Coordinates of C-alpha atoms in Angstrom, one line a residue:
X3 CA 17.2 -9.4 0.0
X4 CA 18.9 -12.1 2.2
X5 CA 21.7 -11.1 4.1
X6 CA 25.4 -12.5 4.0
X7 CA 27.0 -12.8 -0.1
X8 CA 25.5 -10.7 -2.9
X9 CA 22.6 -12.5 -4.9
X10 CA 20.5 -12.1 -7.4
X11 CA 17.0 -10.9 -6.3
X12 CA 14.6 -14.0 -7.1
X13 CA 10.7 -13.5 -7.4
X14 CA 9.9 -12.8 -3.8
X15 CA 12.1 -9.8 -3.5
X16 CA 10.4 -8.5 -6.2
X17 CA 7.2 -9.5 -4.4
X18 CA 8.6 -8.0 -1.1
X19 CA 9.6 -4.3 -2.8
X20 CA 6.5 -4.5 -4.6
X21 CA 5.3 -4.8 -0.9
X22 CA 6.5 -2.2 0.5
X23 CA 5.8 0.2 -2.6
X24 CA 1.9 -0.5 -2.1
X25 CA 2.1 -0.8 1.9
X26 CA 1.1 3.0 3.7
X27 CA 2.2 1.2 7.3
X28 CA 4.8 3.6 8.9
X29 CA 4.8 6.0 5.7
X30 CA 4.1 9.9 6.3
X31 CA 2.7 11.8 3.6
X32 CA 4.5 14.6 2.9
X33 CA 3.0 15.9 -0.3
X34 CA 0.1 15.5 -2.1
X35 CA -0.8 17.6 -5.3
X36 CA -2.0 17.1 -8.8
X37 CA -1.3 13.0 -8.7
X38 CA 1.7 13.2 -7.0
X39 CA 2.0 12.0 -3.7
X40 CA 5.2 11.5 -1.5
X41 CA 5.6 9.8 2.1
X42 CA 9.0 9.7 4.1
X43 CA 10.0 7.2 7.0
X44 CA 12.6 9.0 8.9
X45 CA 15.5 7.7 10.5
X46 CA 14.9 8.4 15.0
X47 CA 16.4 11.8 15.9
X48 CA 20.6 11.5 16.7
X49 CA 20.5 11.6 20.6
X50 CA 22.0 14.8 21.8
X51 CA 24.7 13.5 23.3
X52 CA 25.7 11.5 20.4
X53 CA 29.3 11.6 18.9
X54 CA 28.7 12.8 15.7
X55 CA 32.4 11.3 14.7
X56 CA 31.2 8.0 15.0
X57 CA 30.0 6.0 12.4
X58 CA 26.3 5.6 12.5
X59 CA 24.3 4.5 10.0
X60 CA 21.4 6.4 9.2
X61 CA 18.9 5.2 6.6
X62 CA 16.6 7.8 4.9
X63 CA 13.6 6.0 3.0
X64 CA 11.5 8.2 0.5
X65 CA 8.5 6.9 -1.9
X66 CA 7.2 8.5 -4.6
X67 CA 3.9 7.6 -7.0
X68 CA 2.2 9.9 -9.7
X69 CA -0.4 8.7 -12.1
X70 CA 0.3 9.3 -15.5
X71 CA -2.6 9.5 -17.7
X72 CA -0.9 9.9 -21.1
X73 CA 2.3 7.8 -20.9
X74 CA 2.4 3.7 -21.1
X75 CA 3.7 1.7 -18.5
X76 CA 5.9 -0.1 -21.3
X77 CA 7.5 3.7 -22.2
X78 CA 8.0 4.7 -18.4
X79 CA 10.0 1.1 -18.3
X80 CA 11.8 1.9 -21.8
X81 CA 12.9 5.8 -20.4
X82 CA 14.5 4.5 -17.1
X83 CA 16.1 1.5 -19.3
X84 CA 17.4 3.6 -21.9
X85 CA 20.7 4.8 -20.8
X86 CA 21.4 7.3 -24.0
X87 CA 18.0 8.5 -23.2
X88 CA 18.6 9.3 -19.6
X89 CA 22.0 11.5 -20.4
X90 CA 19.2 13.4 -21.8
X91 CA 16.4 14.4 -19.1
X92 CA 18.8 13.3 -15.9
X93 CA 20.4 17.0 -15.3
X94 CA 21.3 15.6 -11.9
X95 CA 23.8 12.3 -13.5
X96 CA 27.7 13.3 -13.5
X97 CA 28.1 9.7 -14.9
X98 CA 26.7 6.9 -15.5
X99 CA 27.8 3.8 -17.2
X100 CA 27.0 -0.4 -17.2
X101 CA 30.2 -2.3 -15.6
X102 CA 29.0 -6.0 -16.2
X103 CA 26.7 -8.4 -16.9
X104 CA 25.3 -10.9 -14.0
X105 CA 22.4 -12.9 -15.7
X106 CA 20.0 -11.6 -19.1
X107 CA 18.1 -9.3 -16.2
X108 CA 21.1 -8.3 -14.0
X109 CA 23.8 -5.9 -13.8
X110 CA 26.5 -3.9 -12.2
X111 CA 26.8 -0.6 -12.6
X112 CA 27.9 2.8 -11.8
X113 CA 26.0 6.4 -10.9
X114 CA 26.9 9.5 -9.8
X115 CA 24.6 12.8 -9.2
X116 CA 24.7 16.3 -8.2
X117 CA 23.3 17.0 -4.8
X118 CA 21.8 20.3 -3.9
X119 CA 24.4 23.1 -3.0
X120 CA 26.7 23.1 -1.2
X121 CA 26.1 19.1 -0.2
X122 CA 28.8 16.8 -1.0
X123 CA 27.9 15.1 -4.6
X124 CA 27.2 11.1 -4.1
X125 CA 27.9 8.0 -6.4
X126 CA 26.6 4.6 -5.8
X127 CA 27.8 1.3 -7.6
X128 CA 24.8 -1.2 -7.6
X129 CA 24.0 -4.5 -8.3
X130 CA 20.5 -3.7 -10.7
X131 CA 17.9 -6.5 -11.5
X132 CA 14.5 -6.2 -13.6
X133 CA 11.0 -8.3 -14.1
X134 CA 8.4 -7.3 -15.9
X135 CA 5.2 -9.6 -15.2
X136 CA 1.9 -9.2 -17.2
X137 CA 1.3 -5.1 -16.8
X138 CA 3.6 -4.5 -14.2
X139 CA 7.3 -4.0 -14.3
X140 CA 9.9 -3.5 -11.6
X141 CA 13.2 -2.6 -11.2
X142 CA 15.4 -2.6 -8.0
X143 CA 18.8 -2.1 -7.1
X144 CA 21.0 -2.7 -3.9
X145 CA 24.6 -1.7 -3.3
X146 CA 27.7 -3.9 -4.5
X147 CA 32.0 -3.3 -3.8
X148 CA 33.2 -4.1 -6.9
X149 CA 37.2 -4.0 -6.9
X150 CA 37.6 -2.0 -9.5
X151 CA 35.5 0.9 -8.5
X152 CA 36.7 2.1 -5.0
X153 CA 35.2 5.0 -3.3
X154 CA 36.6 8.4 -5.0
X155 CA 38.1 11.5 -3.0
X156 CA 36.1 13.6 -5.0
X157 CA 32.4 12.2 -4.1
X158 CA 30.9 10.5 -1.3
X159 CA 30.2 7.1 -2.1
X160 CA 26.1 6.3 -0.7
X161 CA 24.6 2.9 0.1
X162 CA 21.4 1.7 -1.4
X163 CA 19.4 -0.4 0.6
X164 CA 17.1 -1.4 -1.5
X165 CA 15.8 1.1 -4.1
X166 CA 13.8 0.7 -7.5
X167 CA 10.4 1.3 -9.4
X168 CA 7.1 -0.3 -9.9
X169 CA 4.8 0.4 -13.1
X170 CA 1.9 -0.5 -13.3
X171 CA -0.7 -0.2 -16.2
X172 CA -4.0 1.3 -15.6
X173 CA -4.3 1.5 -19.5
X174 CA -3.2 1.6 -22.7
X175 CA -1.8 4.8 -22.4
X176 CA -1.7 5.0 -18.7
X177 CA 0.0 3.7 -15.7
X178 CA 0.7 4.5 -11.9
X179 CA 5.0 5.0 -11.4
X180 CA 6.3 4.5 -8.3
X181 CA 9.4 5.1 -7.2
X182 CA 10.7 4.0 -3.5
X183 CA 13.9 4.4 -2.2
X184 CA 16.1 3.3 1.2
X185 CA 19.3 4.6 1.3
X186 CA 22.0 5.3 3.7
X187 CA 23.7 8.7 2.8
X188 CA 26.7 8.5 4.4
X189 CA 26.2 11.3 6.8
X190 CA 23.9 13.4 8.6
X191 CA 21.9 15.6 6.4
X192 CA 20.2 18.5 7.3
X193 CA 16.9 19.3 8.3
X194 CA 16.3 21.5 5.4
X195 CA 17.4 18.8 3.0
X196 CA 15.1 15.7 4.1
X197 CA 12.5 18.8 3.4
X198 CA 13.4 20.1 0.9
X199 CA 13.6 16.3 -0.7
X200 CA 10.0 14.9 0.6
X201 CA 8.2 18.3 -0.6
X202 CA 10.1 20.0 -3.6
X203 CA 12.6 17.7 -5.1
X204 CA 10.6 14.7 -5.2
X205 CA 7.7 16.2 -7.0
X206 CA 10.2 17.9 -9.5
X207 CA 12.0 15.0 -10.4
X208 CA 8.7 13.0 -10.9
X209 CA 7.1 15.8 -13.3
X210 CA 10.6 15.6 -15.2
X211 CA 10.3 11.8 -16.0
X212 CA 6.9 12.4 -16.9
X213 CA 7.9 14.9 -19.6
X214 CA 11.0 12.2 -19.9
X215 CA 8.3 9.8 -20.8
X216 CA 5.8 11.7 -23.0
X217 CA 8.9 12.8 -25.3
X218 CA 10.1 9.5 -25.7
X219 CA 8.8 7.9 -28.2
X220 CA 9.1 11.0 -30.7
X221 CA 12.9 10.7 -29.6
X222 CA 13.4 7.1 -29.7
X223 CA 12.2 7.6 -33.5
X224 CA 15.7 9.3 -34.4
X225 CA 17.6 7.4 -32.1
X226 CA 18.1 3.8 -32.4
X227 CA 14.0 3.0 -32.7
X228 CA 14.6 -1.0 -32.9
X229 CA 17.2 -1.4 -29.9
X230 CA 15.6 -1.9 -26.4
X231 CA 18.3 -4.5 -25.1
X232 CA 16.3 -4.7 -22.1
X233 CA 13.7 -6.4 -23.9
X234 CA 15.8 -8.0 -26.4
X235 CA 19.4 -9.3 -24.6
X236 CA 21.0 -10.5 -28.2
X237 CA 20.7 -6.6 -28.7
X238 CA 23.3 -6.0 -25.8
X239 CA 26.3 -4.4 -25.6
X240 CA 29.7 -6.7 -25.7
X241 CA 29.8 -6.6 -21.8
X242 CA 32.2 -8.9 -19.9
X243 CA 30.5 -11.3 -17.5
X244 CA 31.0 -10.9 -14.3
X245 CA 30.9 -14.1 -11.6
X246 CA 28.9 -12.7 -8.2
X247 CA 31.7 -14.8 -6.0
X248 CA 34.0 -11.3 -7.5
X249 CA 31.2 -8.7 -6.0
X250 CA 31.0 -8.4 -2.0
X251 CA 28.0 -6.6 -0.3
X252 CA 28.8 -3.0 0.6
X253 CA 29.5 -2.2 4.0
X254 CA 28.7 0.9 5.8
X255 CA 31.8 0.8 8.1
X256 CA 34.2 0.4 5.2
X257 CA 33.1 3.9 3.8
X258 CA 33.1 7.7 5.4
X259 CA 30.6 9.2 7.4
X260 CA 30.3 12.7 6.4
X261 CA 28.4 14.9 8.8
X262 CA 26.6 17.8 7.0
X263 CA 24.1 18.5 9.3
X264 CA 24.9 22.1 10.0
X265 CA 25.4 22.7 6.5
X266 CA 23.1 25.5 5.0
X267 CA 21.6 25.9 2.3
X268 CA 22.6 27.7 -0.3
X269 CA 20.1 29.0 -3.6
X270 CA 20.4 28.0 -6.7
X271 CA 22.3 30.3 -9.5
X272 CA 19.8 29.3 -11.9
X273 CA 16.7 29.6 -9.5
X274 CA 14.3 26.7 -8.9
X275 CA 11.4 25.4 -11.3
X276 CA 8.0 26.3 -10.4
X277 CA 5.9 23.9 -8.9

């Protein structure tokens, strides 16, 4: 999206992160298993004589795709819409609530998630848009300062660059997901992470909104089955309005860099889900 005040992405950014979701330029694959495939574009090494103290930015950028032969396009776009839903299948969301209302496709809201031990956990506040056009639906999101939600002492508030989804159908009970995501951190991660990330986490998380998205519909049945506000706006929640002019774009320099790079990793008490 276009640099300088915060806007509301128009048809060609969705055209340009639909883009880069089908472009392989500059994109390494990292894994590639059972219709999963994930590529990373890694920030350039930190020199070594580079004062970690200072605030670089370093963006990380990771995209996922899996093709899902028994789930619809439309119910892959309803589970990451559904915001009950998601408290459901997210075991990685600490919180996650809608702040305002830009236009009937946009809003502002707020996330936070639990990184892997004994990483700092993260929380983002984005400015989140949506377009769904013939079989293919997108949704992208882009960091925001809102006044009322300053960075907390307790998490490290990330930047997203640009980050989202494209579905596409292949079917009528089909559809190719992918997700792609830029994002700046907030620190240097270490090496084991950006691994661990490109070839366990990012297959796991995509086989859980896979099961996310074949148990949907059987859920949605006891919960609410006629409200998809998404689809339907006059179905929305009473939330306030919020002008853009009272949103600036999130700078990097106004937030902490925390260096983590020599942090190690530490195994999980619950032990990690087979691949």
């Amino acid at each position: 999206m276009a640099q300088g005040s915060v806007k509301v992405p128009d048809d060609s950014d969705f055209s340009r992160f639909q883009g880069q979701c089908e472009s392989q330029e500059g994109w390494v694959n990292k894994y590639s298993k059972s219709g999963m495939e994930v590529w990373i574009d890694l920030p350039p090494p930190t020199p070594a004589h580079h004062d970690r103290s200072q605030n670089q930015v370093k963006i990380h950028k990771i995209k996922c795709r899996m093709a899902m032969k028994d789930v619809s396009a439309a119910s892959m776009y309803d589970v990451l819409h559904d915001g009950e839903y998601r408290r459901k299948w997210d075991t990685n969301v600490i919180e996650s609530f809608d702040i305002a209302r830009i236009t009937i496709n946009a809003d502002v809201g707020y996330y936070s998630w639990r990184c892997p031990k004994p990483l700092k956990n993260r929380d983002v506040v984005t400015l989140r848009s949506w377009l769904v056009k013939d079989d293919e639906y997108m949704i992208i999101n882009s960091s925001v300062k809102h006044p009322k939600y300053p960075p907390r002492k307790d998490l490290v508030r990330a930047i997203s660059i640009l980050t989202g989804f494209l579905i596409k159908s292949t079917g009528p009970n089909s559809c190719t997901f992918t997700y792609l995501c830029q994002a700046d951190p907030r620190g240097s991660l270490p090496k084991w992470f950006v691994n661990k990330a490109s070839q366990y986490l990012a297959p796991q998380v995509l086989k859980k909104m896979h099961r996310a998205g074949q148990c949907y519909a059987e859920w949605k049945q006891s919960n609410s089955p006629n409200k998809k506000p998404w689809l339907h706006p006059e179905q929305s929640a009473p939330l306030p309005f919020l002008s853009l002019s009272a949103l600036d774009i999130q700078r990097t320099e106004s937030l902490e860099n925390v260096d983590e790079s020599a942090v190690r990793e530490e195994r999980e008490s619950e032990g990690e889900e087979d691949n």
